[in-house]
Coordinates of C-alpha atoms in Angstrom, one line a residue:
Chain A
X47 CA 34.4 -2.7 48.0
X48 CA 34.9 -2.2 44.1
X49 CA 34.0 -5.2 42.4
X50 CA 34.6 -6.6 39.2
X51 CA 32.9 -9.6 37.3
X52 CA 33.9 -10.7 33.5
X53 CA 31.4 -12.7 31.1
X54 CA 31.8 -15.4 30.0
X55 CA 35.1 -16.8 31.8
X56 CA 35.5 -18.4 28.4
X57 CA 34.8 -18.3 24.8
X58 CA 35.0 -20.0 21.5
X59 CA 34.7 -18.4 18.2
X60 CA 35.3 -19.2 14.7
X61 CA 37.7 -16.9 12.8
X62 CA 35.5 -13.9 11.5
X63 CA 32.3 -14.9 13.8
X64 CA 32.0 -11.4 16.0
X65 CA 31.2 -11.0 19.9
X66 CA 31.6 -9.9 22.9
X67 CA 33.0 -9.7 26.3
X68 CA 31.4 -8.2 29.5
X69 CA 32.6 -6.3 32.4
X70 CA 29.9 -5.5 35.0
X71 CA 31.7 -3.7 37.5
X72 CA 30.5 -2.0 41.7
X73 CA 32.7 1.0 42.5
X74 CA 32.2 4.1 44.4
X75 CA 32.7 6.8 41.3
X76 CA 34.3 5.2 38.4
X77 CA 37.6 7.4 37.3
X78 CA 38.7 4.8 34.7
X79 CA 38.1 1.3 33.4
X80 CA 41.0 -0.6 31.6
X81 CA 41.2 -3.7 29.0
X82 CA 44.2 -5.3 29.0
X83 CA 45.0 -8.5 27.0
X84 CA 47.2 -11.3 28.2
X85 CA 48.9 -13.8 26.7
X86 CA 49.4 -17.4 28.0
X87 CA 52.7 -17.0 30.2
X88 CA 53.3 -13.3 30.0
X89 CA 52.1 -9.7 31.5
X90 CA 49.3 -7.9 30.6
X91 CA 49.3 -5.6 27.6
X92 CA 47.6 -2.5 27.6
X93 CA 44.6 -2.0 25.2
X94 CA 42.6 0.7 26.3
X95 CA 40.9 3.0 29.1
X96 CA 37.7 4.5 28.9
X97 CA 36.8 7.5 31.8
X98 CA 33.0 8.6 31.3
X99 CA 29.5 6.4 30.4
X100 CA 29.2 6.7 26.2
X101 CA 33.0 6.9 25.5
X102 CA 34.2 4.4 23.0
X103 CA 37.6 3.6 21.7
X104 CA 39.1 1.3 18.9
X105 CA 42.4 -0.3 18.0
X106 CA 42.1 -2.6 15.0
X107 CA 39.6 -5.4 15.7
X108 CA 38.2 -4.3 18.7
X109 CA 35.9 -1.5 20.3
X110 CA 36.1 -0.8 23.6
X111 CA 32.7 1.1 25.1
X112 CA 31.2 2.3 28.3
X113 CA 28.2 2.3 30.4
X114 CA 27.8 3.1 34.2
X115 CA 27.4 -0.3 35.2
X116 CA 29.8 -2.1 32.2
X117 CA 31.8 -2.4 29.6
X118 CA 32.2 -4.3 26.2
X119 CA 34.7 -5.1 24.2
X120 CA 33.7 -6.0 20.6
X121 CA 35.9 -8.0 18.6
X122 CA 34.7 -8.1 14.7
X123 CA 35.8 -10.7 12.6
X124 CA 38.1 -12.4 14.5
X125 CA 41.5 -14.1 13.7
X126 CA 43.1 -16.8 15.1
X127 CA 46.1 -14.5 16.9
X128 CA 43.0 -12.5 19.0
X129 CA 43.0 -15.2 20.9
X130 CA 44.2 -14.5 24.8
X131 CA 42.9 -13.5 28.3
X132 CA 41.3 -10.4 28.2
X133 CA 41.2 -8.7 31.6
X134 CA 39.1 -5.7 32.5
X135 CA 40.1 -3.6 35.5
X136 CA 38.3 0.1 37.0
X137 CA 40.1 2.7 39.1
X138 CA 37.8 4.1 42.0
X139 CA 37.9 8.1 42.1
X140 CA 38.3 9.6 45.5
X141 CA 40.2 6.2 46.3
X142 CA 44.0 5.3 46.3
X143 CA 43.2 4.9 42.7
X144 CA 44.7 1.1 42.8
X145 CA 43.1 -0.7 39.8
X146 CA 40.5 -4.1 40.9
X147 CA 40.4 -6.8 38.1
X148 CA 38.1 -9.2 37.0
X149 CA 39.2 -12.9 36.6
X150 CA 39.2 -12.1 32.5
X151 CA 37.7 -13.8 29.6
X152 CA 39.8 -16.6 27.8
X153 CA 38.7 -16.1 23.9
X154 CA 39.8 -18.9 21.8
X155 CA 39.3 -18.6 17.8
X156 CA 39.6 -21.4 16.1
X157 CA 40.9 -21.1 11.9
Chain B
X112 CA 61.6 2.7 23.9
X113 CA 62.5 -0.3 27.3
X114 CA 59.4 -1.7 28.4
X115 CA 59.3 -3.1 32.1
X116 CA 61.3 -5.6 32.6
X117 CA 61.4 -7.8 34.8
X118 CA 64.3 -10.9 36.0
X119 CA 64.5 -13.3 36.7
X120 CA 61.5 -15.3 34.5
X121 CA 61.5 -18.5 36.0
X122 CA 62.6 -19.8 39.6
X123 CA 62.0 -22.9 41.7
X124 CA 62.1 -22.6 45.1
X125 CA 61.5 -25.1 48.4
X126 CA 58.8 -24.0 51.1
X127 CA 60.4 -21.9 53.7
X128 CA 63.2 -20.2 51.6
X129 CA 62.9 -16.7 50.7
X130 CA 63.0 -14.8 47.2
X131 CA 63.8 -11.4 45.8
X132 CA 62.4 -10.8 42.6
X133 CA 63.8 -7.5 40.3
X134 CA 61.8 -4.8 38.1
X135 CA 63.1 -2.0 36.1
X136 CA 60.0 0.5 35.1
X137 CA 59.5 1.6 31.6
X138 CA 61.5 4.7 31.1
X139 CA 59.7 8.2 32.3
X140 CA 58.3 6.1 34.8
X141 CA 58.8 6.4 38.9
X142 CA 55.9 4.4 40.1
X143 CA 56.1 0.7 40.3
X144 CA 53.4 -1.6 41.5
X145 CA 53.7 -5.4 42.4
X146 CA 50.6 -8.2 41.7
X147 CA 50.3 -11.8 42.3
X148 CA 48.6 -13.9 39.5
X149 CA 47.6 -17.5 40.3
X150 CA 46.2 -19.5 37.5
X151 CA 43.2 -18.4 36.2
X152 CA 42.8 -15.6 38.5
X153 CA 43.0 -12.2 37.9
X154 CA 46.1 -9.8 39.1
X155 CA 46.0 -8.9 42.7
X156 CA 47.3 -6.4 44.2
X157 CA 50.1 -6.6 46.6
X158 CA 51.9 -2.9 46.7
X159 CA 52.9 0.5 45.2
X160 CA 56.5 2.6 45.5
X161 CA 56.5 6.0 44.9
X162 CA 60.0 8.4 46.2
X163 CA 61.1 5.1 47.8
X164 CA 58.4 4.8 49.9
X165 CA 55.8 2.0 50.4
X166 CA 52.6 4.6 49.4
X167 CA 49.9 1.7 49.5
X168 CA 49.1 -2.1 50.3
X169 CA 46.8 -4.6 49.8
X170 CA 45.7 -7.6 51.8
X171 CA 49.4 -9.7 52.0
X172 CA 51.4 -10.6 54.8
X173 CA 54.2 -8.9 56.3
X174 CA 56.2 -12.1 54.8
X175 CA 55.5 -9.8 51.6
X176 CA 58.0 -6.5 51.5
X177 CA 59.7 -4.4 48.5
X178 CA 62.1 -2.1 48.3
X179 CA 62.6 1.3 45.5
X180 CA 65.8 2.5 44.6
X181 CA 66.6 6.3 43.5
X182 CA 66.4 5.0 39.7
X183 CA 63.0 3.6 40.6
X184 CA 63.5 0.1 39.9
X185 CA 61.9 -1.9 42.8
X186 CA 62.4 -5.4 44.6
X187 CA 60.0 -7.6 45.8
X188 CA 60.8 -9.9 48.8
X189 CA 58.6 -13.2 49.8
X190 CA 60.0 -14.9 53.1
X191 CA 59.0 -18.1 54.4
X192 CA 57.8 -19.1 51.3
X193 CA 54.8 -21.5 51.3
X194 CA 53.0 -23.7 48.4
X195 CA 50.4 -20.7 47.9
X196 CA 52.9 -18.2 47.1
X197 CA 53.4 -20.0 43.9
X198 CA 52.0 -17.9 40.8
X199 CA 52.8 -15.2 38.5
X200 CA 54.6 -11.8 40.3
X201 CA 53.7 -9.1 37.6
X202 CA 55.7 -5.6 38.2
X203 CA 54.0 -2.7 36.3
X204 CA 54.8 1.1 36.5
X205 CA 53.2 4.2 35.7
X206 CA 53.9 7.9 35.7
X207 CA 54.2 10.2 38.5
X208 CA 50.8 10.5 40.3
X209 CA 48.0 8.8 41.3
X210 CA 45.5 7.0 39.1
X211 CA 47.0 6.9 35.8
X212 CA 47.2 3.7 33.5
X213 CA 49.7 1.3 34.3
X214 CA 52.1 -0.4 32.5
X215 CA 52.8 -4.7 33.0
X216 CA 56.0 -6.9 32.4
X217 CA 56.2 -9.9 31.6
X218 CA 56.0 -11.5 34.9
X219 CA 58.2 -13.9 36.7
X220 CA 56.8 -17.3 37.5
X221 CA 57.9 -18.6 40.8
X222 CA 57.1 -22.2 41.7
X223 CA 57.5 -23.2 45.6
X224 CA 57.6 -27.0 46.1

């Protein structure tokens, strides 16, 4: 059974003080891992997916990269409106290809 | 460029009762998957349409069922509705095709008391 676990469940930072967020995930061939970010009350907004071990990607404050047993998301000098859920989800190749998620991080960044 | 939407937001509804709950997919889309989100949890899977048909399913009751029209929007149905089912329903679509990234609304919130 795929499996999914997020570190920590939550976090505090002051605006600009960097970090990040863990996603250790158990699957039988990974075809793709996705970040999502959710705000309190609404649906999950896409950020990224990442398919192979070494890929990275970036959108403005955060990096998104890839191992074969996890993934981080790096968030550099963050601002009071990064603060969310952030929910990390993999996609099992071979499988019905029906994302798992983790329970997601709550970041809070204070001003 | 529509998003998925989703209606209605908000409901409150007494144990027992039954619900339908509404999604239109973001446009180019004709897959629509449906999750339940209870607080703090993350988004589980309940089902995926695809050509009208039910393709998969994940560990709900049969008091769970959905429905997808020929313009791919998609109902979810909860009968006999019980405290548990309260949480968030989040409908999210994707393109034709298995395995590519899907797409969220913003949810509707349904509280059973």
């Amino acid at each position: 059974e795929d499996q999914v676990t997020q570190s920590p469940e939550a976090l505090r930072l002051q605006e600009g003080e960097s970090s990040s967020l863990n996603c250790s995930y158990t699957v039988s061939g990974l075809r793709g891992l996705f970040w999502y970010r959710q705000d309190p009350g609404k649906g999950p907004e896409f950020l990224f997916t990442l398919y192979s071990a070494g890929e990275e990607k970036e959108k403005e404050r955060l990096k998104a990269t890839l191992t074969k047993k996890e993934s981080f998301l790096h968030i550099t000098a963050p601002k009071p409106e990064d603060s969310a859920t952030y929910l990390c989800a993999v996609q099992a190749a071979g499988g019905s290809y029906i994302p798992t998620f983790g329970r997601g991080t709550s970041l809070i960044v204070h001003p | 460029d529509a998003g998925v939407t989703q209606s209605p937001t908000h409901l409150i509804k007494t144990r027992g009762q039954q619900v339908t709950l509404r999604c239109s997919p973001k446009s180019g889309h004709d897959t629509v998957s449906w999750y339940q989100q209870a607080l703090g949890q993350g988004p589980q899977f309940i089902f995926q349409y695809y050509e009208e048909e039910e393709r998969q399913r994940g560990n709900f009751p049969d008091r769970f069922s959905g429905h997808q029209f020929p313009n791919y929007s998609s109902e979810l149905n909860v009968n006999a509705l019980l405290l548990g089912d309260s949480a968030l329903y989040l409908c999210a679509s994707s393109p034709g095709g298995r395995g590519n990234t899907i797409y969220f609304g913003e949810g509707s919130w349904l509280t059973v008391v």
